[in-house]
Coordinates of C-alpha atoms in Angstrom, one line a residue:
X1 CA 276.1 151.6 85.2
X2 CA 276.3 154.2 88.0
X3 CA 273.1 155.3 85.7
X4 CA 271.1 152.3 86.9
X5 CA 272.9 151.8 90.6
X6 CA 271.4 155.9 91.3
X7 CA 267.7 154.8 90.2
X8 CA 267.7 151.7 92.3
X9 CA 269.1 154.0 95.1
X10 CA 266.8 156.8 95.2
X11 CA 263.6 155.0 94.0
X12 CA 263.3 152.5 97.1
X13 CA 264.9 154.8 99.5
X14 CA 263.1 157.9 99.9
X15 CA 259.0 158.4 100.7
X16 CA 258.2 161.0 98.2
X17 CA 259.4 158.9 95.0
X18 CA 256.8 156.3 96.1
X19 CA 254.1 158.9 96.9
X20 CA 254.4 159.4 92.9
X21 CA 254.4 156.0 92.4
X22 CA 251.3 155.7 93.9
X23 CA 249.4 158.9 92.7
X24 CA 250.6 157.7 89.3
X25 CA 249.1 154.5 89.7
X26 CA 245.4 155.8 90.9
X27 CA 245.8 158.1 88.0
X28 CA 246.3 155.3 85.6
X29 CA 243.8 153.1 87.3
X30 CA 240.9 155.6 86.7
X31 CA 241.5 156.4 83.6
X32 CA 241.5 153.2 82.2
X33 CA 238.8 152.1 84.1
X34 CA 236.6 154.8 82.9
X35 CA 237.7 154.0 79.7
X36 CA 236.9 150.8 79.4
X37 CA 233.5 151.1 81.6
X38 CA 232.3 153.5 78.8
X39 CA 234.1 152.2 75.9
X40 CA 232.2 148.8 76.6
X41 CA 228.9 150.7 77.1
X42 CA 229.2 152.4 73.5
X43 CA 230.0 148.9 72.6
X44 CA 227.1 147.5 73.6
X45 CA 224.9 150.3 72.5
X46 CA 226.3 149.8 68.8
X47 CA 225.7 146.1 68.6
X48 CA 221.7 146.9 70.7
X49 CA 221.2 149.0 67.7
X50 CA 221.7 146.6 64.9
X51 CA 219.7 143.9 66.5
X52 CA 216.0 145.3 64.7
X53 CA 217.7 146.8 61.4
X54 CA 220.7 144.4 60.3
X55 CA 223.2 146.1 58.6
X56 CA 222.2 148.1 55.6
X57 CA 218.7 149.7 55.0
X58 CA 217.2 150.6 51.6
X59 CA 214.6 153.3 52.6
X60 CA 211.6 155.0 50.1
X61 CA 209.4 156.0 53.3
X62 CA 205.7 156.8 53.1
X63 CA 205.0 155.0 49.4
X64 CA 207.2 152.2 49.8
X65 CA 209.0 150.6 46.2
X66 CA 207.6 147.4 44.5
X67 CA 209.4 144.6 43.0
X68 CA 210.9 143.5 46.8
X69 CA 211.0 140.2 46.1
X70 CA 213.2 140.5 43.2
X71 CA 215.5 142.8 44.7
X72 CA 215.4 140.3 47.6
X73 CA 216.7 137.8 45.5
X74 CA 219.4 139.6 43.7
X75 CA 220.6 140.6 47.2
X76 CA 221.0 136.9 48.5
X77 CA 222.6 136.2 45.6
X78 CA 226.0 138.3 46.1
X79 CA 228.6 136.8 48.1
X80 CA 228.8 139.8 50.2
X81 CA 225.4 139.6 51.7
X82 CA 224.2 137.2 54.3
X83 CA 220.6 137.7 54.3
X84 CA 217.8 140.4 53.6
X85 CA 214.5 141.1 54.6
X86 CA 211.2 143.2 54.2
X87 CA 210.0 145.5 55.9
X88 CA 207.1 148.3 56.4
X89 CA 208.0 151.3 58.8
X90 CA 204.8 153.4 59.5
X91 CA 204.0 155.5 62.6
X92 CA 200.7 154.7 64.3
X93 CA 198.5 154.8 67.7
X94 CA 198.2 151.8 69.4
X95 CA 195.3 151.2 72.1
X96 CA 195.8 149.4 75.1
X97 CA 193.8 147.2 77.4
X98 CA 193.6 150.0 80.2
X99 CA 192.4 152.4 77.6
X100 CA 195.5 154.4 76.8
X101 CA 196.4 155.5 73.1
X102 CA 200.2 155.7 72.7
X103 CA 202.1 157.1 69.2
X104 CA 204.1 153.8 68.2
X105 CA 206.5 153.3 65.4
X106 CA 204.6 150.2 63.5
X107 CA 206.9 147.6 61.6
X108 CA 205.6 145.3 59.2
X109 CA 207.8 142.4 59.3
X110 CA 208.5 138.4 57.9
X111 CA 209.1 136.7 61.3
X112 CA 211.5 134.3 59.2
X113 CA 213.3 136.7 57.1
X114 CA 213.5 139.2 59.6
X115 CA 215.6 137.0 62.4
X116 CA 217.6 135.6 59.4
X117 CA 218.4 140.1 58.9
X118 CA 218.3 141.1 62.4
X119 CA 219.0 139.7 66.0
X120 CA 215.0 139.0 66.4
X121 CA 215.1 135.4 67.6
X122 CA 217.4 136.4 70.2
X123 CA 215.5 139.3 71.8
X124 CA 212.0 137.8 72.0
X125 CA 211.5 138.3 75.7
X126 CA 208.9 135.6 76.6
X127 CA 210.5 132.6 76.0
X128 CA 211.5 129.9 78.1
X129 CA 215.0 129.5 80.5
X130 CA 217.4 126.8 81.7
X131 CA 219.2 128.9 84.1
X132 CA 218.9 132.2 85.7
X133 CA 219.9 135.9 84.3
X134 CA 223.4 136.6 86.7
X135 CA 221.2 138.9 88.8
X136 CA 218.7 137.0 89.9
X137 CA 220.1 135.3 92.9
X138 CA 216.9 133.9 94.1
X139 CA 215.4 132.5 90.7
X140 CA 212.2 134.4 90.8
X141 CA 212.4 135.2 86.9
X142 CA 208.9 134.0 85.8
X143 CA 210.4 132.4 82.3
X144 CA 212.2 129.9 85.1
X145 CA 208.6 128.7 85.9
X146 CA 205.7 127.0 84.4
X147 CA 202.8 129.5 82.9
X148 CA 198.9 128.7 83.4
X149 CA 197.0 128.6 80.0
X150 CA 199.9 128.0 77.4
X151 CA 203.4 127.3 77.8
X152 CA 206.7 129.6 77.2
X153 CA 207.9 127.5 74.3
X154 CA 204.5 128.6 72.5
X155 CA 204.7 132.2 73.1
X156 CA 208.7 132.0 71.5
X157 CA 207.3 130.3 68.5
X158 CA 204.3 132.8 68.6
X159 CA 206.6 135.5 68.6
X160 CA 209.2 134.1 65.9
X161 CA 205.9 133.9 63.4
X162 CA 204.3 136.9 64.8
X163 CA 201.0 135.1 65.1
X164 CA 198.8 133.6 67.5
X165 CA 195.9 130.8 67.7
X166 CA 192.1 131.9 67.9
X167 CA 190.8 130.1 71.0
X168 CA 187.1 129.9 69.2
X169 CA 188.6 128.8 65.7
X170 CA 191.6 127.1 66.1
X171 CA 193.2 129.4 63.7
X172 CA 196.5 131.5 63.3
X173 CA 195.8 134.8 63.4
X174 CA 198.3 137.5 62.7
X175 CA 200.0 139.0 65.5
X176 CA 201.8 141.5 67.2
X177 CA 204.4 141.6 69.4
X178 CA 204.9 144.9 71.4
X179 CA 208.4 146.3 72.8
X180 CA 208.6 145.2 76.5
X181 CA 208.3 148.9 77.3
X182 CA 204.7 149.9 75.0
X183 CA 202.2 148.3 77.1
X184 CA 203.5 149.4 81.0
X185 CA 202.2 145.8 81.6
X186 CA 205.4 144.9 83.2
X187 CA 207.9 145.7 85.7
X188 CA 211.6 145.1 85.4
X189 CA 213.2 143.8 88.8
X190 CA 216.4 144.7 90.0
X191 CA 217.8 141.5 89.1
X192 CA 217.1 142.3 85.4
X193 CA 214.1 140.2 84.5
X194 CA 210.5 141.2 83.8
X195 CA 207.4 140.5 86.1
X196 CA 204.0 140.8 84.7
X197 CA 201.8 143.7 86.8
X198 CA 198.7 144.6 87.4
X199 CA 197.0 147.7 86.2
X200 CA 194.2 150.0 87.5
X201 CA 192.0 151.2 85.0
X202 CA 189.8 154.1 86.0
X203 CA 186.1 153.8 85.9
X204 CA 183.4 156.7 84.1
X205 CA 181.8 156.5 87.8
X206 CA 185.4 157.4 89.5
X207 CA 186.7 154.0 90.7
X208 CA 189.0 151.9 89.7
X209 CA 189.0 148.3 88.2
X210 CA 191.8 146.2 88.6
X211 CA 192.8 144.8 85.6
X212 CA 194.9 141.6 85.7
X213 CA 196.1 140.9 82.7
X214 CA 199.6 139.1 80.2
X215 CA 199.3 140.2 77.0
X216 CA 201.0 137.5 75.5
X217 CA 198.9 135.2 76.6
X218 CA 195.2 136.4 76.3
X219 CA 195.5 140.2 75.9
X220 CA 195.4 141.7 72.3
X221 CA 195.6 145.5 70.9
X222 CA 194.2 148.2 68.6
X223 CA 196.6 149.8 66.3
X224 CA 195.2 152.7 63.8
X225 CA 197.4 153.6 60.5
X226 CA 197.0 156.4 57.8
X227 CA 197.6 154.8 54.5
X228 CA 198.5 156.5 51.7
X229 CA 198.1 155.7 47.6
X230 CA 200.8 156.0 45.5
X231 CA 201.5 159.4 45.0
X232 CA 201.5 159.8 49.2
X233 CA 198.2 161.1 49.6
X234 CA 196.6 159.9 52.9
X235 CA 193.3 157.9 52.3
X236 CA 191.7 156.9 55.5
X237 CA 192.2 155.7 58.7
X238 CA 192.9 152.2 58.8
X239 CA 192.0 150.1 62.6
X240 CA 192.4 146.7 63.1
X241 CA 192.5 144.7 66.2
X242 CA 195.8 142.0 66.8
X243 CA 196.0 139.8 69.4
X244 CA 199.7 139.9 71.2
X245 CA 201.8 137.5 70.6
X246 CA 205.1 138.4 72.3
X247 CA 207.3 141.0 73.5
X248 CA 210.8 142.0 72.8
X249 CA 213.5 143.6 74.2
X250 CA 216.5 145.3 72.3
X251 CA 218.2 146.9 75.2
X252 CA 217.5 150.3 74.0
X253 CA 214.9 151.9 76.1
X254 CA 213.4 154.2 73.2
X255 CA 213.4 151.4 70.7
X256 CA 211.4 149.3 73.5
X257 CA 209.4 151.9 74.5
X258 CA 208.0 153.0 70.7
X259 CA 208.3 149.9 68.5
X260 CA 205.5 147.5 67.6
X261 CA 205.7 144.5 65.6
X262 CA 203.0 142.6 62.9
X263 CA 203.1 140.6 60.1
X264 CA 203.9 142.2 56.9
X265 CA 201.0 140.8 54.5
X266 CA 198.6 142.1 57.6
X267 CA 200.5 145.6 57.8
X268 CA 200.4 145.2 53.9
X269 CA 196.8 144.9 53.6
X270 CA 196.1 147.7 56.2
X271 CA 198.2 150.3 54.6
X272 CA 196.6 149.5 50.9
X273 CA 200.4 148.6 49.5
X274 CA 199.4 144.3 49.2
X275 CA 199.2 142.9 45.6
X276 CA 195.9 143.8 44.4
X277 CA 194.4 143.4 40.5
X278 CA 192.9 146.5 39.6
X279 CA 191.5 148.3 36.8
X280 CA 194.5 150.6 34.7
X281 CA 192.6 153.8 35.4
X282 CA 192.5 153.0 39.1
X283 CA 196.1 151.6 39.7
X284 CA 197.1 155.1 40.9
X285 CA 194.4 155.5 42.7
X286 CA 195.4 152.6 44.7
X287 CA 191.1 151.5 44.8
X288 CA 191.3 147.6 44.7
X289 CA 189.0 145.9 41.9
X290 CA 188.6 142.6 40.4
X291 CA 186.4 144.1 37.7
X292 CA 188.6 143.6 34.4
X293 CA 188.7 147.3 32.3
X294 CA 186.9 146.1 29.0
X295 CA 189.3 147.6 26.7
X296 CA 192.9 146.1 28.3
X297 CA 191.8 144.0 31.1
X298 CA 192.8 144.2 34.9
X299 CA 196.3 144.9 35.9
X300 CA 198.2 143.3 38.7
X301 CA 199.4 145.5 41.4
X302 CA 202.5 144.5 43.1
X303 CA 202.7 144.9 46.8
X304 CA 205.1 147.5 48.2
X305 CA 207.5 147.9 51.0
X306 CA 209.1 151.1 52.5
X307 CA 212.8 149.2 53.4
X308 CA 214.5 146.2 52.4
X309 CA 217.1 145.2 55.5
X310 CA 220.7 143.5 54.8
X311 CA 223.0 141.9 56.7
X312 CA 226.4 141.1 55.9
X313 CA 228.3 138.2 56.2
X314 CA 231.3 140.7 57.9
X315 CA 231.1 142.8 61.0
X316 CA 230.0 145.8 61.3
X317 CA 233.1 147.5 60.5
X318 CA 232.7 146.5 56.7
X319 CA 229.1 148.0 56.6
X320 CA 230.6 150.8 54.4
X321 CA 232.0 148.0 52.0
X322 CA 228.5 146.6 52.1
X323 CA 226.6 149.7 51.6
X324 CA 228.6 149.9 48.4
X325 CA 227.6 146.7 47.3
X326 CA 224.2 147.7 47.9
X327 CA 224.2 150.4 45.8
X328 CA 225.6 148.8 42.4
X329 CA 223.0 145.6 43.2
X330 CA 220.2 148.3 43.5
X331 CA 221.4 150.3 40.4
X332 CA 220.9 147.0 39.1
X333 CA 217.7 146.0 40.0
X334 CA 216.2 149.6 39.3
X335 CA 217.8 149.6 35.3
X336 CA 215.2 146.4 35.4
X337 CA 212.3 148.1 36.3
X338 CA 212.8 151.4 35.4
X339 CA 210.2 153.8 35.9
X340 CA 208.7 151.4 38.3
X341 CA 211.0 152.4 40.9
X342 CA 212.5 154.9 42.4
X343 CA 216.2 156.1 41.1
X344 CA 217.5 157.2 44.0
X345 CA 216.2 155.6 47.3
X346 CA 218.0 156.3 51.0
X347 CA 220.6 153.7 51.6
X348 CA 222.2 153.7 55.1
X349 CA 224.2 152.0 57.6
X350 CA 222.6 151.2 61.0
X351 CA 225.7 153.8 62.0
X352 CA 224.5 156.9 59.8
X353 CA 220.7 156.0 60.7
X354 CA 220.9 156.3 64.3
X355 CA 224.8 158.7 63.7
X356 CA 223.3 161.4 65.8
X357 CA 222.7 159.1 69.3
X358 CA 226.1 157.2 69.1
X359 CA 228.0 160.6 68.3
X360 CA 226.9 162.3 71.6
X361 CA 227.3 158.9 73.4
X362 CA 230.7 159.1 71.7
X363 CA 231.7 162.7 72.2
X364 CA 230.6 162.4 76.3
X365 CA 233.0 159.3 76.6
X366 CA 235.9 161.3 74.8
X367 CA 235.1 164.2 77.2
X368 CA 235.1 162.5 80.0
X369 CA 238.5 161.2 79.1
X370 CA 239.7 164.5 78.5
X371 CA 238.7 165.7 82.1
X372 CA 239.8 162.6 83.2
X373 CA 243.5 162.9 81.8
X374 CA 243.6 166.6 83.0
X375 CA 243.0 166.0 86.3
X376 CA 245.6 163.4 85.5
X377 CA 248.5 166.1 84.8
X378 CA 248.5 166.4 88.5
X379 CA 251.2 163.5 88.8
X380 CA 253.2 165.0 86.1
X381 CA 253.3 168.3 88.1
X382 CA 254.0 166.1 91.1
X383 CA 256.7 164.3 89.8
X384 CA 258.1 167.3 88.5
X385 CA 258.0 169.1 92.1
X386 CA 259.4 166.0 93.5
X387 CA 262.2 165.9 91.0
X388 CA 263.5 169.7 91.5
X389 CA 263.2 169.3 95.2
X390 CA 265.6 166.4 95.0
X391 CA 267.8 167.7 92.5
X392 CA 268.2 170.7 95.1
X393 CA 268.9 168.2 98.1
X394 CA 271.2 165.7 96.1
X395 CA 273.1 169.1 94.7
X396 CA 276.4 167.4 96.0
X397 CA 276.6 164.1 95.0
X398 CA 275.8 165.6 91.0
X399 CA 278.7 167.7 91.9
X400 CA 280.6 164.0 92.8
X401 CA 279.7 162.8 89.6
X402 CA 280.1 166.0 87.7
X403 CA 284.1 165.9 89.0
X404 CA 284.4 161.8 88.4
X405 CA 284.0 163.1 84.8
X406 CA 280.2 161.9 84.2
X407 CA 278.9 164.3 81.3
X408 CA 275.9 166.1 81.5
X409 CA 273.9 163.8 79.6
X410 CA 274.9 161.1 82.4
X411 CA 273.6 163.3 84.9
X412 CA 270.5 164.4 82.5
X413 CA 269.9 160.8 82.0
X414 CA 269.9 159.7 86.0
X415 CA 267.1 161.9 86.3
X416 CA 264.6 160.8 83.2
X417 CA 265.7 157.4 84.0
X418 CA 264.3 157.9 87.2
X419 CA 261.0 159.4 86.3
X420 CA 261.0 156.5 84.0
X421 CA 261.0 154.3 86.4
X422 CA 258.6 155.7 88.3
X423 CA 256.1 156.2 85.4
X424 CA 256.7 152.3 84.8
X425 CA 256.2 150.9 88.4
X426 CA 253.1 153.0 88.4
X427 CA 251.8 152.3 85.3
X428 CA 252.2 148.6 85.4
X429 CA 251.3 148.7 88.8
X430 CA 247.7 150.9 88.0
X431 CA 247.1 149.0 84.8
X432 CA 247.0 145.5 87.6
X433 CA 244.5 146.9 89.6
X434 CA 242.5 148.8 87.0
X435 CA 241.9 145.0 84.9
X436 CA 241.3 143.7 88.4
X437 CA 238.7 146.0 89.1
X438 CA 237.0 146.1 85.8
X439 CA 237.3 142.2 85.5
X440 CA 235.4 142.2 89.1
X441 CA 233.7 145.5 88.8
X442 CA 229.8 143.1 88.7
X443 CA 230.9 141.7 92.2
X444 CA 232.1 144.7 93.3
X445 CA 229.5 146.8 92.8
X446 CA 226.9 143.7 93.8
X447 CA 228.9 143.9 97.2
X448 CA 228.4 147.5 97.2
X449 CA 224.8 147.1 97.4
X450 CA 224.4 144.7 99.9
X451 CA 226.7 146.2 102.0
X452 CA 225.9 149.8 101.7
X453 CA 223.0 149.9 99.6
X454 CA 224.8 152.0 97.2
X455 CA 223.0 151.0 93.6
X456 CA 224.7 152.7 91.4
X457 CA 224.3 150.7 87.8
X458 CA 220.3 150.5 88.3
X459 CA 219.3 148.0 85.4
X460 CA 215.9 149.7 85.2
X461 CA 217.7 153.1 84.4
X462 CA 220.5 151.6 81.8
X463 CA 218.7 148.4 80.6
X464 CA 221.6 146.6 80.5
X465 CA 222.0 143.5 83.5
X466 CA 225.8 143.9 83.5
X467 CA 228.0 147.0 83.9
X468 CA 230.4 146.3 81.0
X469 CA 234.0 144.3 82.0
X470 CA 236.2 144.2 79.5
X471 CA 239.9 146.1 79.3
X472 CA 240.3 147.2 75.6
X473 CA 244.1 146.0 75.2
X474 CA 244.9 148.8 72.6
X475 CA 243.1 151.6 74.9
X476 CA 245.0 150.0 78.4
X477 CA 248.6 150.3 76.0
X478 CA 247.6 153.6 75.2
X479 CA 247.3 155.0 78.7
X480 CA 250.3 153.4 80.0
X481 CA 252.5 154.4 77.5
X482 CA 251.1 158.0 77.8
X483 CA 252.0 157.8 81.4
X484 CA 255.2 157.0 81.1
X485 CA 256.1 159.9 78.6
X486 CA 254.2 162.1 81.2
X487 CA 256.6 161.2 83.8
X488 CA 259.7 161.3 81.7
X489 CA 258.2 165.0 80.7
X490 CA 258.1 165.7 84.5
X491 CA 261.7 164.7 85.1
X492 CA 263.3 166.5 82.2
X493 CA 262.9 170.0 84.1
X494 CA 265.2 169.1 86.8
X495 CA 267.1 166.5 84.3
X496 CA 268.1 169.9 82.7
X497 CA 268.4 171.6 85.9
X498 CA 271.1 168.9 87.5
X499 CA 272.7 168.6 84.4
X500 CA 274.0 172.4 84.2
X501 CA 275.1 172.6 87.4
X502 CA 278.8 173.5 87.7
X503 CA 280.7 170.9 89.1
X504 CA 282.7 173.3 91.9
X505 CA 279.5 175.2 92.7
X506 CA 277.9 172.5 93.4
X507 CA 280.4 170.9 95.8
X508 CA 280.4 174.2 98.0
X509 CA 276.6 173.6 98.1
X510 CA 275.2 173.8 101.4

């Protein structure tokens, strides 16, 4: 009891024990709110990154594999798979409406198939709103508003069939549909939305023309290819011109900035890998012909893909699961068309494919943790100093207890049990004000720029509207259990110190 009576005693009654309370608390406070800050970022980067690739991709770049449809199908058949998709992965040079050529990454997709794979429907910029983004206060997103020429509900459907109506015919036409960052046509506001610009185009004569212009309304684009037969020699250059029918936005810059959209039977047809009937001695050649060979007649050509996307009917976590699945389906699927396909293609997690970017993102979190927490040994050193200096000026009353008869693990324990308590009033304390500033951290920092135009979480520079606010309960037990121990560490010096103490020596203490 005396134990307990001692920790009550000297907690509340001297300044110094709740100067440790306190640096303990900041100490907690930061480091969970970093955590969980960056922690939610890599969140949020992971589940970006799966919204254009799904799950699982079976790659055989350049050439692509034939037979899609039927490994399609055997897919969607297992209980483990949700949905899959084709696909068509070429780079390319696009040409834009102020005359600049850009290197783009050039997809071939099914708009139907591909949102069933992906997170598509969902990131399709241009598309009409009920309410607001959180940012924009003042309403000014142009998707809020009506649009002269067309309306937003047709440039989402536009988008979701990658495809857009001729004026002059009437007809679909396929489309493409750009990442919000290719064309430089827009300008993203602080409140997180997108505002068409102007651009000026310069003139042979030296001027400039100003060129007023939304792409996914009247402006189209001119993207080159290098096709390739099937043995991955290039043929020629391959230019066609697609209207725009959308633009999207994944929330990772790169991806926005690069990637460009079409229809997969256009993309097909540009890159020589559609179905085709040819003659037997020109199948390899990849030279399409309707003229039948007189001694076995023509030959039909399937069409050819370079990845086939899946998406499970799990998280994320059981893409490994998955990717094994994959495999034994494939294995499968190529014992059916042997020699027709290829053995071994690349099959990969959206994790291993893009393993490099969310390692560093996850290596600089963990180091900043590590800084964090060192700078954090300062309260254990604190408590520590605070401890000895109060085992020195409380020498007499250990020698009262000493010749009461308490043992020295009584006298040990007073001493942990009071860096104990300090580590769990500061702890519980910190951990409070750390969920209450990451739970507020949007207003907080929304305050911090109106008041003193501090802009720190730029959603130009991060592209994402919110700065992430959610306290990871297994990270927030982590910290404050680590705390604790820290403290009790910090205390068990002088624990060891007033325990040792002889009981006469330290009566005569002055």
């Amino acid at each position: 009891m005396y134990q307990a009576l001692l920790t009550r005693q000297y907690l509340f009654s001297k300044v110094m024990p709740l100067l440790a309370v306190v640096a303990v608390m900041l100490c907690t406070s930061m480091v969970i709110v970093i955590w969980s800050v960056m922690g939610g970022f890599l969140n949020m980067l992971i589940n970006t990154g799966r919204t254009l690739t799904g799950d699982v991709s079976i790659i055989w770049p350049t050439t692509g594999f034939r037979y899609y449809e039927d490994l399609i199908e055997r897919l969607e058949k297992d209980p483990m798979v949700a949905a899959a998709a084709p696909m068509i992965e070429t780079p390319g040079m696009i040409h834009l409406p102020d005359g600049r050529n850009e290197w783009v990454l050039i997809r071939g997709v099914e708009g139907k198939s591909y949102a069933a794979v992906t997170e598509y429907a969902d990131i399709l910029w241009w598309k009409p709103l009920d309410k607001p983004l959180p940012k924009d206060k003042l309403g000014e997103d142009p998707r809020l508003h009506g649009i002269d020429g067309t309306s937003w509900k047709q440039i989402y459907e536009n988008g979701l069939k990658l495809e857009r109506t001729n004026p002059a015919t009437g007809e679909a036409e396929p489309a493409a549909v750009l990442g919000i960052e290719v064309s430089r046509f827009n300008y993203r506001e602080l409140g997180g939305f997108y505002t068409p610009r102007t651009r000026n185009v310069p003139q042979p004569d030296g001027s400039f023309k100003m060129l007023d212009l939304f792409l996914p309304r009247s402006g189209q684009v001119t993207l080159n290819v290098l096709p390739t037969d099937t043995t991955g020699k290039g043929v020629e250059t391959a230019t066609a011109i697609f209207p725009v029918a959308n633009e999207f936005q994944s929330g990772l810059y790169e991806t926005d900035k690069q990637v460009v959209l079409v229809r997969l039977d256009a993309l097909q047809k540009m890159l020589r890998m559609h179905p085709y009937t040819a003659a037997p001695e020109q199948e390899m050649s990849g030279e399409e012909t309707f003229a039948a060979a007189p001694e076995t007649g023509p030959v039909h050509v399937p069409g050819r893909v370079t990845h086939v996307l899946v998406r499970g009917k799990g998280s994320e976590e059981n893409s490994a699961e998955l990717k094994a699945r994959v495999w034994e389906i494939y294995d499968e699927f190529a014992a059916a068309h042997r020699g027709e396909v290829p053995l071994s293609p690349t099959i990969l997690t959206w994790r291993e494919m893009n393993g490099t970017f969310i390692t560093a993102v996850e290596k600089e979190t963990a180091l900043v943790l590590v800084l964090f927490c060192f700078m954090s040994v300062v309260a254990v050193f604190l408590v520590l100093a605070i401890f000895w200096s109060m085992v020195a000026e409380k020498t007499k009353d250990i020698g009262i207890l000493r010749a009461m008869g308490a043992s020295r693990l009584g006298v040990a324990w007073v001493w942990v049990r009071y860096g104990l308590a300090i580590g769990v009033v500061g702890t519980l304390t910190g951990a409070a004000v750390a969920w209450a500033m990451v739970h507020n951290i949007n207003p907080i920092h929304e305050w911090m720029g109106r008041a003193m135009n501090i802009q720190i979480w730029d959603p130009r520079i991060y592209y994402f509207i919110q700065i992430p606010n959610k306290v990871n309960p297994t990270h927030a037990a982590i910290v404050v259990v680590g705390f604790i121990l820290s403290c009790a560490v910090g205390a068990a010096i002088p624990a060891g110190r007033a325990a040792f103490l002889h009981p006469v020596k330290a009566l005569r203490f002055e």
